[in-house]
């Protein structure tokens, strides 16, 4: 039985974490559940929704500090949820903090979920939102030369794929990619992907997420690199990258490998690995390790914005 030790702050709390294995049977119930209390948002940030693809129901939410003027940098965000769960509302609290603190415009995308919409639908939704943001930069008060992207978990996987797609299509120049515990490799062949005692996101749930997203492609050699970025042979020409992952996360090895490959391809890359941290460690926001995990991300974001001027 392959196991990994949890961080000393997390270990006493592991029994409080529900160990639900997500499958087709429980998915509808999980989608109907509210995970915790909605965050208390300030009046300092305006939030407006815009339909960018009416046929597919793609919506973006634009977050901007009240009273801010001029063209600001933009952070385009993709929520997590294993490709099968979640909503762009999960980004509200982040941008409620980041927009006033860093002088940015935040844009979060509501992409279609799998298995109802398998690849490439969710990725194309994310691209449609990004392209709309770029095309409407002037009216949104965004500096189109200062756009970066971010995502967590499956959103991190979509973020990595979006960076590849934007590079290949050459329509939207991206300045950075912040990959938070990204879900990058459908093959599940690394040692960490086979761990038996993963909390938050088990290997069984991970398999279901990939099966849902890839549909008939799952388990074949025909999976495109824009579906599973770890399969990409060429990582050159991508924007500056930040990759963070916990040592007790099933994605640990694929994320470390991806960061090393980015660096080897000439992409300025910063990698942070947090020993004993599980998937979604930031959810334990009262713990020092979670606070450090989030603070390191923000420090990198601040430095990226300073670099862009």
Coordinates of C-alpha atoms in Angstrom, one line a residue, residues 6-300:
X6 CA 0.7 14.4 5.8
X7 CA 2.0 17.7 7.2
X8 CA 1.9 17.9 11.0
X9 CA -0.8 20.6 10.8
X10 CA -3.0 18.5 8.5
X11 CA -2.6 15.1 10.0
X12 CA -5.0 15.8 13.0
X13 CA -7.6 17.1 10.6
X14 CA -7.7 14.4 8.0
X15 CA -10.6 12.5 9.6
X16 CA -12.7 15.7 9.2
X17 CA -12.3 15.6 5.4
X18 CA -15.0 13.5 3.7
X19 CA -13.4 10.7 1.6
X20 CA -16.1 10.6 -1.1
X21 CA -15.1 8.7 -4.2
X22 CA -16.7 10.7 -7.0
X23 CA -18.4 8.8 -9.7
X24 CA -21.4 9.1 -12.0
X25 CA -23.8 8.0 -9.2
X26 CA -22.8 10.7 -6.7
X27 CA -22.0 13.5 -9.1
X28 CA -25.5 15.0 -9.4
X29 CA -25.8 15.2 -5.6
X30 CA -22.4 16.8 -5.2
X31 CA -23.3 19.4 -7.8
X32 CA -26.3 20.3 -5.8
X33 CA -24.4 20.7 -2.5
X34 CA -23.1 24.0 -1.2
X35 CA -19.6 23.6 0.0
X36 CA -19.4 25.8 3.1
X37 CA -20.8 29.3 3.6
X38 CA -20.6 31.7 0.7
X39 CA -17.7 34.2 1.2
X40 CA -18.5 37.6 2.5
X41 CA -17.6 40.0 -0.3
X42 CA -16.8 43.7 0.1
X43 CA -18.3 46.6 -1.7
X44 CA -14.8 47.6 -3.0
X45 CA -15.1 45.5 -6.1
X46 CA -17.7 45.7 -9.0
X47 CA -18.7 42.3 -10.5
X48 CA -20.4 42.2 -13.9
X49 CA -21.3 39.2 -16.0
X50 CA -21.0 39.1 -19.8
X51 CA -22.2 36.4 -22.2
X52 CA -19.3 35.6 -24.6
X53 CA -20.8 32.6 -26.4
X54 CA -24.6 32.5 -26.2
X55 CA -24.9 29.2 -28.1
X56 CA -22.8 27.4 -25.5
X57 CA -23.8 29.4 -22.5
X58 CA -20.3 30.7 -21.8
X59 CA -20.2 33.6 -19.4
X60 CA -17.3 35.6 -17.9
X61 CA -17.4 37.6 -14.7
X62 CA -15.4 40.8 -14.7
X63 CA -14.1 42.0 -11.3
X64 CA -12.7 45.5 -11.0
X65 CA -12.0 47.8 -8.0
X66 CA -14.6 50.5 -7.6
X67 CA -13.4 53.8 -8.8
X68 CA -10.2 52.5 -10.5
X69 CA -9.2 54.3 -13.7
X70 CA -7.1 53.6 -16.7
X71 CA -6.1 50.4 -18.4
X72 CA -5.1 47.8 -15.8
X73 CA -3.3 44.4 -16.0
X74 CA -5.7 41.4 -16.2
X75 CA -5.7 38.0 -14.5
X76 CA -7.9 35.5 -16.3
X77 CA -8.9 32.7 -14.0
X78 CA -10.3 29.2 -14.4
X79 CA -11.9 27.4 -11.5
X80 CA -11.2 23.9 -10.4
X81 CA -13.4 20.9 -9.8
X82 CA -11.9 17.9 -11.6
X83 CA -13.5 19.0 -14.9
X84 CA -16.8 17.9 -13.5
X85 CA -17.7 20.3 -10.7
X86 CA -17.5 24.0 -9.8
X87 CA -18.4 27.4 -10.9
X88 CA -16.8 30.8 -11.7
X89 CA -18.3 32.0 -8.4
X90 CA -15.4 30.1 -6.7
X91 CA -13.1 33.0 -7.9
X92 CA -15.2 35.8 -6.3
X93 CA -13.3 35.8 -3.0
X94 CA -9.9 35.7 -4.7
X95 CA -10.6 38.7 -6.8
X96 CA -12.3 40.5 -4.0
X97 CA -8.9 40.5 -2.4
X98 CA -6.6 40.7 -5.5
X99 CA -8.3 43.5 -7.4
X100 CA -7.8 46.2 -4.8
X101 CA -4.5 44.8 -3.5
X102 CA -2.7 44.5 -6.9
X103 CA -4.6 46.9 -9.1
X104 CA -5.8 44.3 -11.6
X105 CA -9.0 43.4 -13.5
X106 CA -10.0 39.9 -12.7
X107 CA -11.9 37.8 -15.2
X108 CA -13.4 34.4 -14.3
X109 CA -14.9 32.1 -16.9
X110 CA -18.0 29.8 -16.5
X111 CA -17.0 26.9 -18.8
X112 CA -19.2 23.9 -19.5
X113 CA -18.6 20.8 -17.3
X114 CA -17.9 17.2 -18.2
X115 CA -19.1 14.5 -18.8
X116 CA -22.0 16.4 -20.5
X117 CA -19.4 18.5 -22.4
X118 CA -16.2 16.6 -22.9
X119 CA -12.9 17.9 -24.5
X120 CA -12.5 20.1 -26.4
X121 CA -15.7 21.9 -25.2
X122 CA -14.5 23.2 -21.8
X123 CA -11.1 24.3 -23.2
X124 CA -12.7 26.1 -26.2
X125 CA -15.1 27.8 -23.7
X126 CA -12.0 29.1 -21.8
X127 CA -10.4 30.2 -25.0
X128 CA -13.6 32.0 -26.1
X129 CA -13.7 33.9 -22.8
X130 CA -10.0 34.8 -23.1
X131 CA -10.4 36.0 -26.7
X132 CA -13.5 38.0 -25.8
X133 CA -11.5 39.6 -22.9
X134 CA -8.7 40.5 -25.3
X135 CA -11.0 41.9 -28.0
X136 CA -13.0 44.0 -25.5
X137 CA -9.9 45.1 -23.5
X138 CA -10.5 48.8 -24.3
X139 CA -14.1 48.9 -23.0
X140 CA -13.1 46.8 -19.9
X141 CA -10.2 49.0 -19.0
X142 CA -7.7 46.3 -19.6
X143 CA -4.1 46.6 -20.9
X144 CA -4.2 43.9 -23.5
X145 CA -0.4 43.6 -23.3
X146 CA -0.6 42.7 -19.6
X147 CA -2.8 39.6 -19.5
X148 CA -1.9 36.6 -17.5
X149 CA -3.9 33.4 -16.7
X150 CA -4.3 31.2 -13.6
X151 CA -6.2 28.1 -12.6
X152 CA -6.4 25.6 -9.7
X153 CA -6.6 21.8 -10.0
X154 CA -8.6 21.0 -13.2
X155 CA -8.6 24.8 -13.8
X156 CA -4.8 24.6 -13.6
X157 CA -4.8 21.9 -16.2
X158 CA -7.1 24.0 -18.4
X159 CA -4.8 27.0 -17.7
X160 CA -1.8 25.1 -19.0
X161 CA -3.7 23.9 -22.0
X162 CA -4.9 27.4 -22.7
X163 CA -1.4 28.7 -22.7
X164 CA -0.5 26.0 -25.3
X165 CA -3.6 26.8 -27.4
X166 CA -3.0 30.6 -27.2
X167 CA 0.7 30.1 -28.3
X168 CA -0.4 27.9 -31.2
X169 CA -3.2 30.2 -32.4
X170 CA -1.2 33.4 -32.0
X171 CA -4.2 35.6 -31.3
X172 CA -3.8 36.5 -27.6
X173 CA -0.4 37.2 -26.2
X174 CA -0.1 35.9 -22.6
X175 CA 2.4 37.2 -20.1
X176 CA 2.3 34.6 -17.4
X177 CA 0.6 31.4 -16.2
X178 CA 0.0 30.6 -12.5
X179 CA -0.7 26.9 -12.2
X180 CA -2.0 25.9 -8.8
X181 CA -1.8 22.1 -8.2
X182 CA -2.7 21.6 -11.9
X183 CA -4.3 18.4 -13.2
X184 CA -2.0 17.7 -16.2
X185 CA -1.7 14.0 -17.0
X186 CA -4.5 11.6 -17.8
X187 CA -2.2 8.6 -17.9
X188 CA -1.8 8.3 -14.0
X189 CA 1.5 6.6 -14.3
X190 CA 3.5 8.5 -11.7
X191 CA 4.2 7.1 -8.2
X192 CA 2.2 10.0 -6.5
X193 CA -0.8 9.3 -8.7
X194 CA -1.0 5.7 -7.3
X195 CA -1.0 6.7 -3.6
X196 CA -3.7 5.0 -1.6
X197 CA -4.4 7.5 1.2
X198 CA -4.9 10.8 -0.7
X199 CA -7.4 13.1 0.9
X200 CA -9.6 15.7 -0.9
X201 CA -9.0 14.1 -4.4
X202 CA -8.5 10.4 -4.6
X203 CA -7.0 8.4 -7.5
X204 CA -10.5 6.9 -8.1
X205 CA -12.0 10.4 -8.4
X206 CA -9.1 11.5 -10.6
X207 CA -9.7 8.6 -13.0
X208 CA -13.4 9.5 -13.1
X209 CA -12.6 13.2 -13.8
X210 CA -10.3 12.2 -16.7
X211 CA -12.8 9.7 -18.1
X212 CA -15.5 12.4 -18.0
X213 CA -13.4 15.0 -19.7
X214 CA -11.8 12.8 -22.4
X215 CA -14.8 10.6 -23.2
X216 CA -13.9 8.1 -25.9
X217 CA -10.3 9.3 -25.9
X218 CA -9.6 8.1 -22.4
X219 CA -7.2 5.2 -22.2
X220 CA -6.0 5.7 -25.7
X221 CA -2.8 7.1 -27.3
X222 CA -4.8 9.6 -29.2
X223 CA -5.2 12.2 -26.4
X224 CA -4.1 15.6 -27.7
X225 CA -1.6 17.7 -25.7
X226 CA -4.2 20.4 -25.4
X227 CA -6.4 17.9 -23.4
X228 CA -3.5 16.6 -21.3
X229 CA -0.7 19.1 -21.2
X230 CA 1.8 16.6 -19.8
X231 CA 1.7 15.0 -23.2
X232 CA 3.0 18.1 -25.0
X233 CA 6.3 17.5 -26.7
X234 CA 7.1 21.2 -27.2
X235 CA 6.8 23.6 -24.3
X236 CA 8.8 26.4 -25.8
X237 CA 7.4 29.8 -26.4
X238 CA 5.1 29.7 -23.4
X239 CA 4.7 32.5 -20.9
X240 CA 6.5 32.7 -17.5
X241 CA 5.2 30.0 -15.2
X242 CA 4.6 29.3 -11.5
X243 CA 3.8 25.8 -10.4
X244 CA 2.8 24.9 -6.8
X245 CA 1.9 21.5 -5.5
X246 CA 1.7 19.6 -2.2
X247 CA 3.9 16.7 -1.4
X248 CA 0.8 14.6 -0.4
X249 CA -1.0 15.5 -3.6
X250 CA -1.6 12.8 -6.3
X251 CA -0.6 15.5 -8.9
X252 CA 2.8 16.0 -7.3
X253 CA 5.0 14.1 -9.7
X254 CA 3.3 15.2 -12.9
X255 CA 3.5 18.9 -11.8
X256 CA 7.1 18.7 -10.8
X257 CA 8.0 17.1 -14.1
X258 CA 6.0 19.7 -16.0
X259 CA 7.7 22.6 -14.2
X260 CA 11.1 21.0 -15.0
X261 CA 10.2 20.6 -18.6
X262 CA 9.0 24.2 -18.9
X263 CA 12.3 25.4 -17.5
X264 CA 14.2 23.1 -19.8
X265 CA 12.3 24.6 -22.7
X266 CA 13.5 28.1 -21.8
X267 CA 10.4 29.2 -20.0
X268 CA 11.2 31.2 -16.8
X269 CA 9.5 28.9 -14.2
X270 CA 9.2 28.9 -10.4
X271 CA 8.3 25.6 -8.7
X272 CA 7.1 25.3 -5.1
X273 CA 6.6 21.9 -3.4
X274 CA 5.1 21.8 0.1
X275 CA 6.0 18.7 2.0
X276 CA 3.0 16.9 3.4
X277 CA 0.5 19.3 1.9
X278 CA -2.6 17.5 0.3
X279 CA -4.5 18.6 -2.7
X280 CA -6.4 21.8 -2.0
X281 CA -4.3 22.7 1.0
X282 CA -5.4 26.3 0.6
X283 CA -8.8 25.2 1.9
X284 CA -7.3 24.9 5.3
X285 CA -6.9 28.6 5.4
X286 CA -6.4 28.9 9.2
X287 CA -3.2 26.8 9.0
X288 CA 0.3 28.2 8.6
X289 CA 1.1 25.9 5.7
X290 CA -2.0 27.0 3.8
X291 CA -1.2 30.7 4.4
X292 CA 2.4 30.2 3.2
X293 CA 1.1 28.4 0.1
X294 CA -1.2 31.3 -0.8
X295 CA 1.3 34.0 0.2
X296 CA 4.0 32.5 -2.1
X297 CA 1.6 32.6 -5.0
X298 CA 0.7 36.2 -4.4
X299 CA 4.4 37.2 -4.1
X300 CA 5.0 35.7 -7.5

